[in-house]
XYZ file of C-alpha atoms in Angstrom:
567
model
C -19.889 -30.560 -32.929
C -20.081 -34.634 -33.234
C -16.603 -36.078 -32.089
C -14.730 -38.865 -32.401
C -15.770 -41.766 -30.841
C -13.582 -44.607 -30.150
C -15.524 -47.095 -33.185
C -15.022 -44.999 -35.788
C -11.166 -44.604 -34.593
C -11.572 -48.275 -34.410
C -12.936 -48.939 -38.101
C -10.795 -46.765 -39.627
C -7.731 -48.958 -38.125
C -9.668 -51.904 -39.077
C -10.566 -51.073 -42.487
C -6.738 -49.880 -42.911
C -5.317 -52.796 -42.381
C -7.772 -54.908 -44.407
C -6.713 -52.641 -47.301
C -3.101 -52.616 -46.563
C -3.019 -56.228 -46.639
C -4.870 -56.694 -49.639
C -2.550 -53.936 -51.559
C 0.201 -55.861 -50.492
C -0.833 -59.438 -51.503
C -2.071 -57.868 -54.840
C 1.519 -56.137 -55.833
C 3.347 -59.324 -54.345
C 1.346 -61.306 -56.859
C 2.256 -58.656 -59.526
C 5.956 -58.817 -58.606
C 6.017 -62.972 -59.531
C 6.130 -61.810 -63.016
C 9.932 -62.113 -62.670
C 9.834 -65.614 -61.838
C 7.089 -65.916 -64.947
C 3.959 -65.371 -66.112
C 2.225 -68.517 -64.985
C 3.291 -68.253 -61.752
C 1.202 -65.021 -61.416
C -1.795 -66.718 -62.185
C -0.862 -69.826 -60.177
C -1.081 -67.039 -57.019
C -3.861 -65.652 -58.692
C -6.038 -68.381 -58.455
C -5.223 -69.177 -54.934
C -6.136 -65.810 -53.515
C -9.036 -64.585 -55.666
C -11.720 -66.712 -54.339
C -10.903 -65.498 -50.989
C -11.647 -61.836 -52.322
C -14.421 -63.441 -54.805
C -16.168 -65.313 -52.034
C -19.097 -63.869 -49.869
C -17.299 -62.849 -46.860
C -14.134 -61.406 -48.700
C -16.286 -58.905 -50.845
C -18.242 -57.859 -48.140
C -14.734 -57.500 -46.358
C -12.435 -56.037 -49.180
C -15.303 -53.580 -50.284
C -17.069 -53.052 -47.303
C -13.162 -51.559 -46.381
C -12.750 -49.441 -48.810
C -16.822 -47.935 -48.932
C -16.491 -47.144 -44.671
C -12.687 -45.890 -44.939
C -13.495 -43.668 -47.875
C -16.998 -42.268 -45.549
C -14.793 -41.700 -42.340
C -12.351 -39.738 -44.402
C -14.867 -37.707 -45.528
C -16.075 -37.351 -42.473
C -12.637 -36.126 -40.874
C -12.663 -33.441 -43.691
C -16.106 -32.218 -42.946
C -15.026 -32.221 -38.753
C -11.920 -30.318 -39.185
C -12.373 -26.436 -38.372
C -9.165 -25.943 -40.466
C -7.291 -27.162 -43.317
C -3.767 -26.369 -41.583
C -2.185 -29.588 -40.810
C 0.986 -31.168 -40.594
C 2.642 -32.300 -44.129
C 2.604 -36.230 -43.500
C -1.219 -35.997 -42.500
C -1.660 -33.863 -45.969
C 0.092 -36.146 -47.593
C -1.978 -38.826 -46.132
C -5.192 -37.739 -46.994
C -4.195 -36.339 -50.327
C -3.025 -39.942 -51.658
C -5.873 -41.728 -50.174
C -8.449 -39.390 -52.260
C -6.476 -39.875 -55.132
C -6.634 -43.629 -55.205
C -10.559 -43.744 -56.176
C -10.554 -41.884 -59.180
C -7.173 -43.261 -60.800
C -9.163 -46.936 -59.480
C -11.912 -46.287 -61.283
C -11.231 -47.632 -64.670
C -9.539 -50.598 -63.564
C -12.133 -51.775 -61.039
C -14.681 -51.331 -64.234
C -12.640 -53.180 -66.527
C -12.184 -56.060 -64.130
C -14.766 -56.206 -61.574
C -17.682 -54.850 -63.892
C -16.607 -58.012 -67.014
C -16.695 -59.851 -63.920
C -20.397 -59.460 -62.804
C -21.506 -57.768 -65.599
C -20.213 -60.071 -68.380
C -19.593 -62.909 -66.121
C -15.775 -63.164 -67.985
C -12.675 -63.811 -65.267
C -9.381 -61.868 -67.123
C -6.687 -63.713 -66.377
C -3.370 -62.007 -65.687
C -2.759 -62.534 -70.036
C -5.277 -60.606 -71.280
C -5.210 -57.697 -68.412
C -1.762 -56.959 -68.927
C -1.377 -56.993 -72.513
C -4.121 -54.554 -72.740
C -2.426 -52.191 -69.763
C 1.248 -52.713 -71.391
C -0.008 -52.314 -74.940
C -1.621 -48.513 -74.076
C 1.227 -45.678 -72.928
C -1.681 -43.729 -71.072
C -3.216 -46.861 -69.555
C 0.314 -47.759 -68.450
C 1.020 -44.222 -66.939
C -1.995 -44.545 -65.237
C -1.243 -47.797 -63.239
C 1.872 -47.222 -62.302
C 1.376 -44.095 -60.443
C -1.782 -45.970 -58.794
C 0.371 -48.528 -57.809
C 2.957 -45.443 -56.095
C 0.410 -43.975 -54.589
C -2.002 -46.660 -53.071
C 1.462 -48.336 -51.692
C 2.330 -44.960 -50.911
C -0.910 -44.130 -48.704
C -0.621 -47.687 -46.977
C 2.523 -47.309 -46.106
C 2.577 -43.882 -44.734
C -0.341 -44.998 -42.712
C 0.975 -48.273 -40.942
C 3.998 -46.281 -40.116
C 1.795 -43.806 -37.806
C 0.122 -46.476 -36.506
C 3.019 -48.378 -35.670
C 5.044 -46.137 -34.762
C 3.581 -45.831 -31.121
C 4.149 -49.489 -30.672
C 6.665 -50.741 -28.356
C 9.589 -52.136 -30.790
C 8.408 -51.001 -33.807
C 11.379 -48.385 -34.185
C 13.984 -52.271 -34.361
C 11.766 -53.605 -36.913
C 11.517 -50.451 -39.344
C 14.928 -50.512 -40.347
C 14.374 -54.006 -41.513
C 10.600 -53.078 -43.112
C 12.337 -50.208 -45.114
C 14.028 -52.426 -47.653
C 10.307 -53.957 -48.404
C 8.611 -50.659 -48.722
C 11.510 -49.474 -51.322
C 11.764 -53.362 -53.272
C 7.823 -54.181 -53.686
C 6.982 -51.372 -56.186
C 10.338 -52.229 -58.234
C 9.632 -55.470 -57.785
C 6.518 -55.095 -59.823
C 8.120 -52.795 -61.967
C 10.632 -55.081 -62.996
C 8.166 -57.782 -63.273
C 5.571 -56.077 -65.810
C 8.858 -55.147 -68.058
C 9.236 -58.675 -68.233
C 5.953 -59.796 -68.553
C 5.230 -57.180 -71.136
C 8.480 -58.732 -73.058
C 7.042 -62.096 -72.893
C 3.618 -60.952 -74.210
C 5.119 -58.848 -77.222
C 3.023 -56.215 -75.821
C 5.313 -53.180 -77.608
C 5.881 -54.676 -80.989
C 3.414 -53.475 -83.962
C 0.000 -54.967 -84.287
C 0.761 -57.214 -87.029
C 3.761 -58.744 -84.992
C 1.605 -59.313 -82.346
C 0.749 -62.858 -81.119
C -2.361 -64.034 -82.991
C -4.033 -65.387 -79.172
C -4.422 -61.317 -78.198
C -7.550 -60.138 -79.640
C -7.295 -56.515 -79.598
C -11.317 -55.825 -79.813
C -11.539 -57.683 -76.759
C -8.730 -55.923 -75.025
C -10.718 -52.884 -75.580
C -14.169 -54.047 -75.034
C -12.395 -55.872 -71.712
C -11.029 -51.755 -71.277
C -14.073 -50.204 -71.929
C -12.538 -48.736 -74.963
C -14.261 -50.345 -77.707
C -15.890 -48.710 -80.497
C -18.160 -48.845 -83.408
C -15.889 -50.803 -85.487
C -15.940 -54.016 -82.322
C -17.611 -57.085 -82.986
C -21.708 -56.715 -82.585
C -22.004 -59.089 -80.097
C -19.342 -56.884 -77.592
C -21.292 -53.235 -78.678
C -24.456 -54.117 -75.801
C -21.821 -54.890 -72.926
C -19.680 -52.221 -73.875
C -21.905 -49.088 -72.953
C -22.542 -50.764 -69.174
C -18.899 -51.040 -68.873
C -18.267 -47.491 -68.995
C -21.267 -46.167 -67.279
C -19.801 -48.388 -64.500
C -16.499 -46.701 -64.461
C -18.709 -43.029 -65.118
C -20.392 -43.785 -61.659
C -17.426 -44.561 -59.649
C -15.945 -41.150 -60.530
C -19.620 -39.458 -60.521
C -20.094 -41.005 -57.378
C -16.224 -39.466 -56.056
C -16.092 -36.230 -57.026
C -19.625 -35.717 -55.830
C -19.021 -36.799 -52.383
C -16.162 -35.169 -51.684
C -17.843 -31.488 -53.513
C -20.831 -32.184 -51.185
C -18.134 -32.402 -48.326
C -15.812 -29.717 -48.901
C -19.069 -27.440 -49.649
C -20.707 -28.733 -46.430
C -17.534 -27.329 -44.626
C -18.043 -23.853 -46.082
C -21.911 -23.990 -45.815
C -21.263 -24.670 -41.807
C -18.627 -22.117 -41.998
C -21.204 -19.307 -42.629
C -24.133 -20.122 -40.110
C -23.787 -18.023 -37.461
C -22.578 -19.959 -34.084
C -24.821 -19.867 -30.950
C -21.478 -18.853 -28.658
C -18.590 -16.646 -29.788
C -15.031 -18.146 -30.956
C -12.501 -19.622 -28.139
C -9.984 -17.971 -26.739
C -6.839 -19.629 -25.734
C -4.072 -18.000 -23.570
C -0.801 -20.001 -24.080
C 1.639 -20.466 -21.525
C 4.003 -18.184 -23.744
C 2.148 -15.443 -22.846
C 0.140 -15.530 -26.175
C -3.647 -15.109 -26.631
C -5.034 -17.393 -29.348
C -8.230 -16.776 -31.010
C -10.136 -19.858 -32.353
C -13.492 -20.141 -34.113
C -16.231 -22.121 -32.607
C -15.838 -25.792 -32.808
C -11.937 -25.703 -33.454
C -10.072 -28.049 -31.117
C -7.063 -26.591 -28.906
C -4.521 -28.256 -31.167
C -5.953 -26.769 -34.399
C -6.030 -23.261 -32.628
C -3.014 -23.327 -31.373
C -1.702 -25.371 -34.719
C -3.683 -22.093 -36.855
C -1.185 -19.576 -34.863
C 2.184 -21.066 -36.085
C 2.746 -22.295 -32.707
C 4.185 -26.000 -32.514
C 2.134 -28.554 -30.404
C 3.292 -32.066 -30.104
C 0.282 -34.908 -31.542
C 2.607 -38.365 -32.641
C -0.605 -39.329 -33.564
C -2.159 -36.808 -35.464
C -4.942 -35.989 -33.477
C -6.632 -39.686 -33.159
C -6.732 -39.877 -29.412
C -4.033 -42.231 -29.481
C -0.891 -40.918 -28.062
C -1.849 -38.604 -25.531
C 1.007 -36.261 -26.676
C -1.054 -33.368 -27.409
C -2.006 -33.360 -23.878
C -2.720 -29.550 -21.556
C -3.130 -28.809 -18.291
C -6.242 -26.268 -18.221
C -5.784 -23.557 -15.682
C -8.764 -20.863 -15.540
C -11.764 -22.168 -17.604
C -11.556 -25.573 -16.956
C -14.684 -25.959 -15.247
C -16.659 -24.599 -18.535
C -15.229 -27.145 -20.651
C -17.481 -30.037 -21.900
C -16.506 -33.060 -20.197
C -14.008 -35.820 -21.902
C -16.093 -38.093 -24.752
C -15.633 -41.586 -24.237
C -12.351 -41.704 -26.514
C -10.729 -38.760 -24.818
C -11.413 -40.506 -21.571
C -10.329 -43.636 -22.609
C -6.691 -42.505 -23.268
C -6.796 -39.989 -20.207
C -7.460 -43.357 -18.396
C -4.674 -44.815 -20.017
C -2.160 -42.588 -18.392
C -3.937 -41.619 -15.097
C -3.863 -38.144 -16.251
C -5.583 -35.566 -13.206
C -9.244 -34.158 -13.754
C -7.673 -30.966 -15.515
C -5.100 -32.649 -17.946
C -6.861 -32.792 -21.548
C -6.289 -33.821 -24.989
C -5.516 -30.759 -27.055
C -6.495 -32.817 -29.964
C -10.227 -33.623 -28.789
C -11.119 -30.898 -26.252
C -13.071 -28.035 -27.956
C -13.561 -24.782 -25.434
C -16.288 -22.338 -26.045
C -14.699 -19.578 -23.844
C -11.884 -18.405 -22.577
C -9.054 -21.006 -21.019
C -5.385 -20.872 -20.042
C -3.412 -23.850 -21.299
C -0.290 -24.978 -20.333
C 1.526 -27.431 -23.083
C 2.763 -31.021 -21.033
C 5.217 -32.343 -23.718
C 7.555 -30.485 -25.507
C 6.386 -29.320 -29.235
C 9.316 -30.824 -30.909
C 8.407 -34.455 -29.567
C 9.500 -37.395 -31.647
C 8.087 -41.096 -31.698
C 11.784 -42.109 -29.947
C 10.852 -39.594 -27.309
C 10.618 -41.021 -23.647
C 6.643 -39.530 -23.360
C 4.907 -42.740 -22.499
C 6.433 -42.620 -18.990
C 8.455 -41.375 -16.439
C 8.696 -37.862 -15.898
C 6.516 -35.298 -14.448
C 3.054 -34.971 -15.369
C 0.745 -33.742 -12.886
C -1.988 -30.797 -11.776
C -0.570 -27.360 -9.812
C -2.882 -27.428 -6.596
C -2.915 -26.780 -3.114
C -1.777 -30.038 -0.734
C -0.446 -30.881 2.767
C 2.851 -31.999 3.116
C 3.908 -33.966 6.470
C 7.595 -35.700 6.842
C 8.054 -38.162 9.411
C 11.372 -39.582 9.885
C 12.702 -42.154 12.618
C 15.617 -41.025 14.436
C 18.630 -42.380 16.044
C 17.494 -45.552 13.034
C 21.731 -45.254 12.309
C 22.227 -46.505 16.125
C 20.006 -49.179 16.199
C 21.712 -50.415 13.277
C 24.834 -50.724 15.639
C 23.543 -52.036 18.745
C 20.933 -54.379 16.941
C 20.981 -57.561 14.069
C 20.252 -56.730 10.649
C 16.960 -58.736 10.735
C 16.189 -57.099 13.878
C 16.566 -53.310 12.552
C 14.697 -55.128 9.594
C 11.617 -56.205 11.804
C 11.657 -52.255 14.107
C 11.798 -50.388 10.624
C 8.840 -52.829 8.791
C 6.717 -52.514 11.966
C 7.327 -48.511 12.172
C 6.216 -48.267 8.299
C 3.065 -50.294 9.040
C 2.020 -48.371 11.880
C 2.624 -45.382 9.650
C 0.389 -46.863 6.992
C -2.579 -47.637 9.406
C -2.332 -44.206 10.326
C -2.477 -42.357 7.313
C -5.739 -44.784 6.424
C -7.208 -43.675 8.949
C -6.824 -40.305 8.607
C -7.518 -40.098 5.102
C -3.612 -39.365 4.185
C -1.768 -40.620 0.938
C 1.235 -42.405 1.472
C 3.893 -40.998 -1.364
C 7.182 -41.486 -0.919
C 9.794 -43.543 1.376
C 13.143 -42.217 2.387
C 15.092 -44.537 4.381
C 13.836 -44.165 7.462
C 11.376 -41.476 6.915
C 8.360 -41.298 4.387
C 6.571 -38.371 3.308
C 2.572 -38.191 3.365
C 0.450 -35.789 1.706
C -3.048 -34.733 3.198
C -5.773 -33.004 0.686
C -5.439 -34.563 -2.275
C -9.258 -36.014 -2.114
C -10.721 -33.544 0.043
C -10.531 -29.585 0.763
C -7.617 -28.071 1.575
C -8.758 -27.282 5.052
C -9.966 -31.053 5.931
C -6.499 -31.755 4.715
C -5.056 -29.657 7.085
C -6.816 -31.140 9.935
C -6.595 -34.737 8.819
C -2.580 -34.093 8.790
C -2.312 -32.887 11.918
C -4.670 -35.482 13.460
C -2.334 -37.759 11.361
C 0.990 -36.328 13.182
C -1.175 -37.213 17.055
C -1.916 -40.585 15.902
C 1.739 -41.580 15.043
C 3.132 -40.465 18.066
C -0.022 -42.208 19.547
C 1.554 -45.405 17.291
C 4.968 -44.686 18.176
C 4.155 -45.103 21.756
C 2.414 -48.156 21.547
C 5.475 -49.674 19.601
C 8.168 -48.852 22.677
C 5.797 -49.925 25.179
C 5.298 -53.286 23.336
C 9.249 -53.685 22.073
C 10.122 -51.998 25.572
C 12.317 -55.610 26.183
C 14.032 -55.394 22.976
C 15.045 -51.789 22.884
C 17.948 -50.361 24.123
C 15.905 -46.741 24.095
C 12.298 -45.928 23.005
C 12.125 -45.326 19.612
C 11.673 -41.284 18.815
C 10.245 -39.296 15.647
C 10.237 -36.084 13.628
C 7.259 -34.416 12.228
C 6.990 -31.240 9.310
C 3.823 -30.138 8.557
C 3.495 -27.520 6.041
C 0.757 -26.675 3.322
C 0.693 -24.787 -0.269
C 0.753 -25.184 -4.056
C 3.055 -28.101 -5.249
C 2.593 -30.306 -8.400
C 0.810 -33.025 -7.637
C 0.559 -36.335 -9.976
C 2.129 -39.694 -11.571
C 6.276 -39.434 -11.369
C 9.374 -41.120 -11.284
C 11.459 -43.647 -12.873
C 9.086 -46.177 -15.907
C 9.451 -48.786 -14.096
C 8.146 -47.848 -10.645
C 5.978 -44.336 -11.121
C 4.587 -43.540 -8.070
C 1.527 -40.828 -7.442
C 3.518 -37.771 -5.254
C 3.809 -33.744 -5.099
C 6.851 -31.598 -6.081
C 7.168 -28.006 -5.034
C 8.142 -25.416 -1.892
C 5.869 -26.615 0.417
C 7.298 -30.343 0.279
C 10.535 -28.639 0.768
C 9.298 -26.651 3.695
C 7.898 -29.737 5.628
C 11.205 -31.894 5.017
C 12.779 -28.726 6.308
C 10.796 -28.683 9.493
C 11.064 -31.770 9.920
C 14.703 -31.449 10.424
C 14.649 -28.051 12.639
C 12.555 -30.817 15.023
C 15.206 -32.629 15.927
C 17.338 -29.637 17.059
C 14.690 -27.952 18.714
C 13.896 -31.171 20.797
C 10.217 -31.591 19.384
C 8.144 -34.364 18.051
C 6.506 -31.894 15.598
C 6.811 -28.270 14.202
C 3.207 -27.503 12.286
C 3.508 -24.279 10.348
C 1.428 -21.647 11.246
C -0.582 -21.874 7.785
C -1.738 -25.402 8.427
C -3.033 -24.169 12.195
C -4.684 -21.229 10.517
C -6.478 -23.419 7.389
C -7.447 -26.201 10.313
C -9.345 -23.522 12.623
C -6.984 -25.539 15.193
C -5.557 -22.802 17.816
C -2.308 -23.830 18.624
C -0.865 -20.624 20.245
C -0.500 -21.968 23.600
C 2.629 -24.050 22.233
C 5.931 -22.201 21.746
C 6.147 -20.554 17.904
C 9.249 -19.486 15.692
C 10.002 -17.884 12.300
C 12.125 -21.069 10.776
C 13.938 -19.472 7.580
C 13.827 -22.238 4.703
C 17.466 -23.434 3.437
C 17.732 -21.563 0.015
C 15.210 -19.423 -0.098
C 14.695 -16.116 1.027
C 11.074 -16.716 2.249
C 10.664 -18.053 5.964
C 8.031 -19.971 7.604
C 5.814 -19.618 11.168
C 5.601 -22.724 13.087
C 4.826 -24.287 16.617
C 6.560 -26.709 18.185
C 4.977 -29.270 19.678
C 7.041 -32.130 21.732
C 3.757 -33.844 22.911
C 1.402 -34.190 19.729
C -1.358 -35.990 21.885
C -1.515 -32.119 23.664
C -3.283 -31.049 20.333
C -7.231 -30.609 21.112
C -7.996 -31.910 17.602
C-alpha cells in the first residue's frame, strides 16, 4: 500500500491555498456590485490578466487539475469510508464543485479560447440573473466552493500558534462575503432589468447571445452563432464526462482492490481497553480503531500533521514497517521514542498492542504540542546522588562561595556520567538524578552506573583534597542505585522539557539514597543492579530496605567506600 509522502501533503496545501485565494478574490470582486456595476469590472480588469496570463493559468488550473487527482487519490487509499463528519463534509463539497463548475467554466473560459469573446461582468450576469435554474445553480456553487475553502483553511490553521485570537475576528468574513455577493447580484440584477419581461428589457442585451454565450442556443439563433454553439457544449459535456468518470473509475478501483485476495491476513489490534480490533489488510491503526466505534484523537485528520493520533506499540512493534519519510518527519518533530507511531500512517500486518498517548476527546485548544508525559515503558537504571551537609555550608560559607563548591560538584558529576556513558536528567538542589541504560542493554547499564557511583566518590575526593584550605569539612555524598521499568521520554513544563524517567524504580533509588545517610554509607546498590552487572558484591554488608508507600521492599548493599567495588 503506497503512502503518503510528504509532497503530495505538500501540494495539496499548496494547491489549497492557490484556490482559496482565488475563490476569495473572485466573490470579493462579485460583492463590489453594491458599490456598482462598473466598479466590478474596474476589479475585473485588474485581476484577470493575472489569471489570463501564462503563469496564472498554469497556476489557477494546474491547482485545481493536481488537487482534484490527490483527492482522488485519498479516496482510492482509504481502507474505509468511516470518517469523521467535518472530513465528509470536506470531501463531499470539494467533489461537488466540478460538476456544478462545469457550465460556467464552458460558458466563460470555452467563448474565451474558443470564440476568442471576453464577457464582461454585463453580459454574464444578465444571462445568470435572467434564468431561475441558472441562478439556483450559482448560488449554491458559490455556498459550497466558499464552503469547502473555508472548512479547509480552518484545519489547516487551526494547528497554528495564534490562530484560535484571529478566528473570532475571521468569522465575521466567512459569514459577510457570500451575503455580500448576494446582496450585490440583487442589485446588479436591478440595475440590469434582468427580471422584467423581454420586451421591457434594455435593447443593449441580446438574448441569442446570452444563450449562445450559455451554451443554450438553439435552432432559431443567428447562423453565424449555430457552428460555435455545438463546441460550447461539448466543452461543458467533457468536463462532467471527464468527472463522473474519474471518480466511477476510483470508487470502482476501491472495490476491485477490495476483492483480490491479500498476500497476509487482516491486522489485529489489541487496545489498551482491553479490546481486540480486527482490521483488514492495508487499514491504518486509526481507521481500525476509528471502524470499531472507538474514539482516537487526529486534529488533523490523518495528514501527518499533528501528531495527535500518536501510539505507543507494545508487542509487535518490531514487525511493523518502518516510519515513511512523512511519518518520520513529524515523529522528528516531537522527539517521539523508536516505538511511538502515528496511528494515522502506520499500517500493521499482524498482531500489535497499542496504547493511545492523547486523550480521544482532544481539541485544537488542547495543551498536546508540549509538556506532559510522553515517553516509552522500558527497563533503566536509576542512580541519585545528593551532596550532604550543602544546608551548613550555606552557614559557615559566602553565597558566591557555596555558589562556586555546588557549580564545581555538578561539573565533576557531569564529567562523570560522560564517561561512563550515563544521562544526566534531572537536578534537585543539591542532588541530581542520572539514569544508566537508556542507549545500551540493561546489563551494561547496570555496570556503567555502578562504575558511575566509584568514579564520583573518586571526583568527590579529588574536590576536598584540592578545596582542603577552603573547607571547614570534606565535602560527603549519597548514592541510590536501583534498576526496573519506568517511563522513559520528553517531560516537563513547555518551556523547559527535559528527556527523564518516571516510575518505582526512580522512587526506589531516591529512597536509597536517603537510607545512605542514616546508615553511614556513600552508596546502597540494590541487589538487582549487582545481580544484572555479574558484579559480586556480597562481601559488603546487605539489608531488606522497605520502600516508603509501598508494600514491596528492596535488597541492597551498603557500600561506604565505592572505590572497594572490583568493577
Amino acid at each position: 500500500m503506497i503512502r503518503l509522502t510528504l509532497l503530495e501533503r505538500r501540494l495539496r496545501i499548496a494547491t489549497g491555498m492557490v484556490l482559496a485565494f482565488y475563490i476569495a478574490v473572485h466573490l470579493t470582486n462579485h460583492s463590489l456590485g453594491l458599490v456598482s456595476l462598473d466598479a466590478m469590472e474596474a476589479m475585473r480588469r485588474v485581476v484577470t490578466p493575472f489569471w489570463r496570463s501564462a503563469f496564472g493559468s498554469v497556476l489557477l488550473y494546474g491547482s485545481l487539475l493536481t488537487h482534484f487527482a490527490l483527492a482522488l487519490i485519498s479516496l482510492y487509499r482509504r481502507a474505509t469510508l468511516r470518517m469523521p463528519a467535518w472530513e465528509a463534509v470536506q470531501l463531499g463539497l470539494g467533489l461537488a464543485i466540478v460538476p456544478l463548475l462545469a457550465s460556467h467554466v464552458a460558458s466563460t473560459f470555452g467563448a474565451r479560447v474558443l470564440l476568442g469573446y471576453d464577457i464582461n461582468y454585463e453580459y454574464a450576469l444578465a444571462g445568470i440573473l435572467g434564468y431561475n435554474w441558472e441562478l439556483g445553480k450559482q448560488a449554491v456553487l458559490v455556498l459550497i466552493a466558499w464552503g469547502h475553502a473555508v472548512v479547509g483553511l480552518h484545519f489547516f490553521f487551526r494547528l497554528l500558534h495564534g490562530y484560535r485570537a484571529w478566528s473570532l475576528l475571521l468569522y465575521p468574513i466567512v459569514i459577510l462575503l457570500p451575503l455580500l455577493v448576494a446582496l450585490s447580484l440583487l442589485r446588479v440584477g436591478n440595475d440590469l432589468q434582468v427580471w422584467k419581461s423581454e420586451s421591457a428589457q434594455p435593447a443593449y442585451l441580446d438574448r441569442y447571445r446570452l444563450q449562445y454565450l450559455l451554451g443554450r442556443a438553439d435552432s432559431e439563433a443567428p447562423p453565424r452563432s449555430r457552428p460555435f454553439q455545438p463546441a460550447n457544449k461539448r466543452l461543458r459535456d467533457a468536463i462532467l464526462i471527464g468527472f463522473w468518470g474519474l471518480l466511477s473509475l476510483t470508487l470502482l478501483a476501491r472495490l476491485l482492490r477490495g476483492q483480490v485476495k491479500p498476500d497476509n491476513d487482516g491486522a489485529i489490534v489489541k487496545h489498551i481497553n482491553g479490546r481486540v480490533l480486527e482490521g483488514k489488510p492495508g487499514q491504518t491503526i486509526l481507521e481500525i480503531v476509528r471502524s470499531h466505534g472507538i474514539p482516537h484523537a487526529s486534529l488533523c485528520g490523518g495528514r501527518a500533521r499533528c501528531t495527535t493520533c500518536r501510539v505507543r506499540v507494545g508487542a509487535g512493534c518490531d514487525a511493523l514497517d518502518p516510519p515513511s519519510a512523512l511519518e518520520q518527519h513529524a515523529l522528528d518533530r516531537i522527539g517521539a521514542a523508536p516505538n511511538v507511531r502515528l496511528a494515522c500512517q502506520t499500517r500493521p500486518r499482524g498482531e500489535i498492542q497499542i496504547t493511545p498517548l492523547l486523550p480521544p476527546d482532544l481539541d485544537v485548544g488542547g495543551r498536546w504540542k508540549e509538556g506532559g508525559v510522553s515517553g516509552e515503558e522500558r527497563d533503566v537504571v536509576a542512580l541519585f546522588v545528593d551532596l550532604r551537609g550543602s544546608s551548613q555550608y550555606s552557614t559557615r560559607h559566602l553565597p558566591y562561595d557555596v555558589l562556586f563548591i555546588l557549580n564545581r560538584f555538578f561539573l565533576e558529576m557531569s564529567a562523570v556520567l560522560n564517561a561512563t556513558d550515563g544521562h544526566y536528567a534531572q537536578f534537585e538542589g543539591d542532588g541530581l538524578l542520572a539514569l544508566y541504560g537508556l542507549e545500551r542493554s540493561l546489563e551494561q547499564g547496570c555496570r556503567d552506573a555502578i562504575a558511575g557511583a566509584v568514579a564520583m566518590q573518586a571526583r568527590v575526593d579529588a574536590i576536598n583534597r584540592e578545596l582542603a584550605a577552603e573547607l571547614h569539612e570534606p565535602l560527603r555524598i549519597g548514592i541510590g542505585v536501583h534498576c526496573g521499568p519506568a517511563i522513559v521520554g520528553t517531560m516537563g513544563p513547555p518551556t523547559s522539557p527535559n528527556y527523564s524517567a518516571i516510575g518505582d524504580c526512580v522512587n526506589a533509588a531516591a529512597r536509597l539514597e536517603t537510607h545512605s545517610k542514616a546508615l553511614e554509607c556513600v552508596a546502597i546498590i540494590s541487589d538487582d543492579v549487582a545481580r544484572q552487572a555479574g558484579i559480586d558484591l556480597r562481601s559488603f554488608p546487605s539489608m531488606t530496605i522497605s520502600l516508603h508507600g509501598k508494600q514491596s521492599s528492596v535488597v541492597a548493599y551498603m557500600i561506604r567506600d565505592p572505590k572497594e567495588i572490583t568493577v
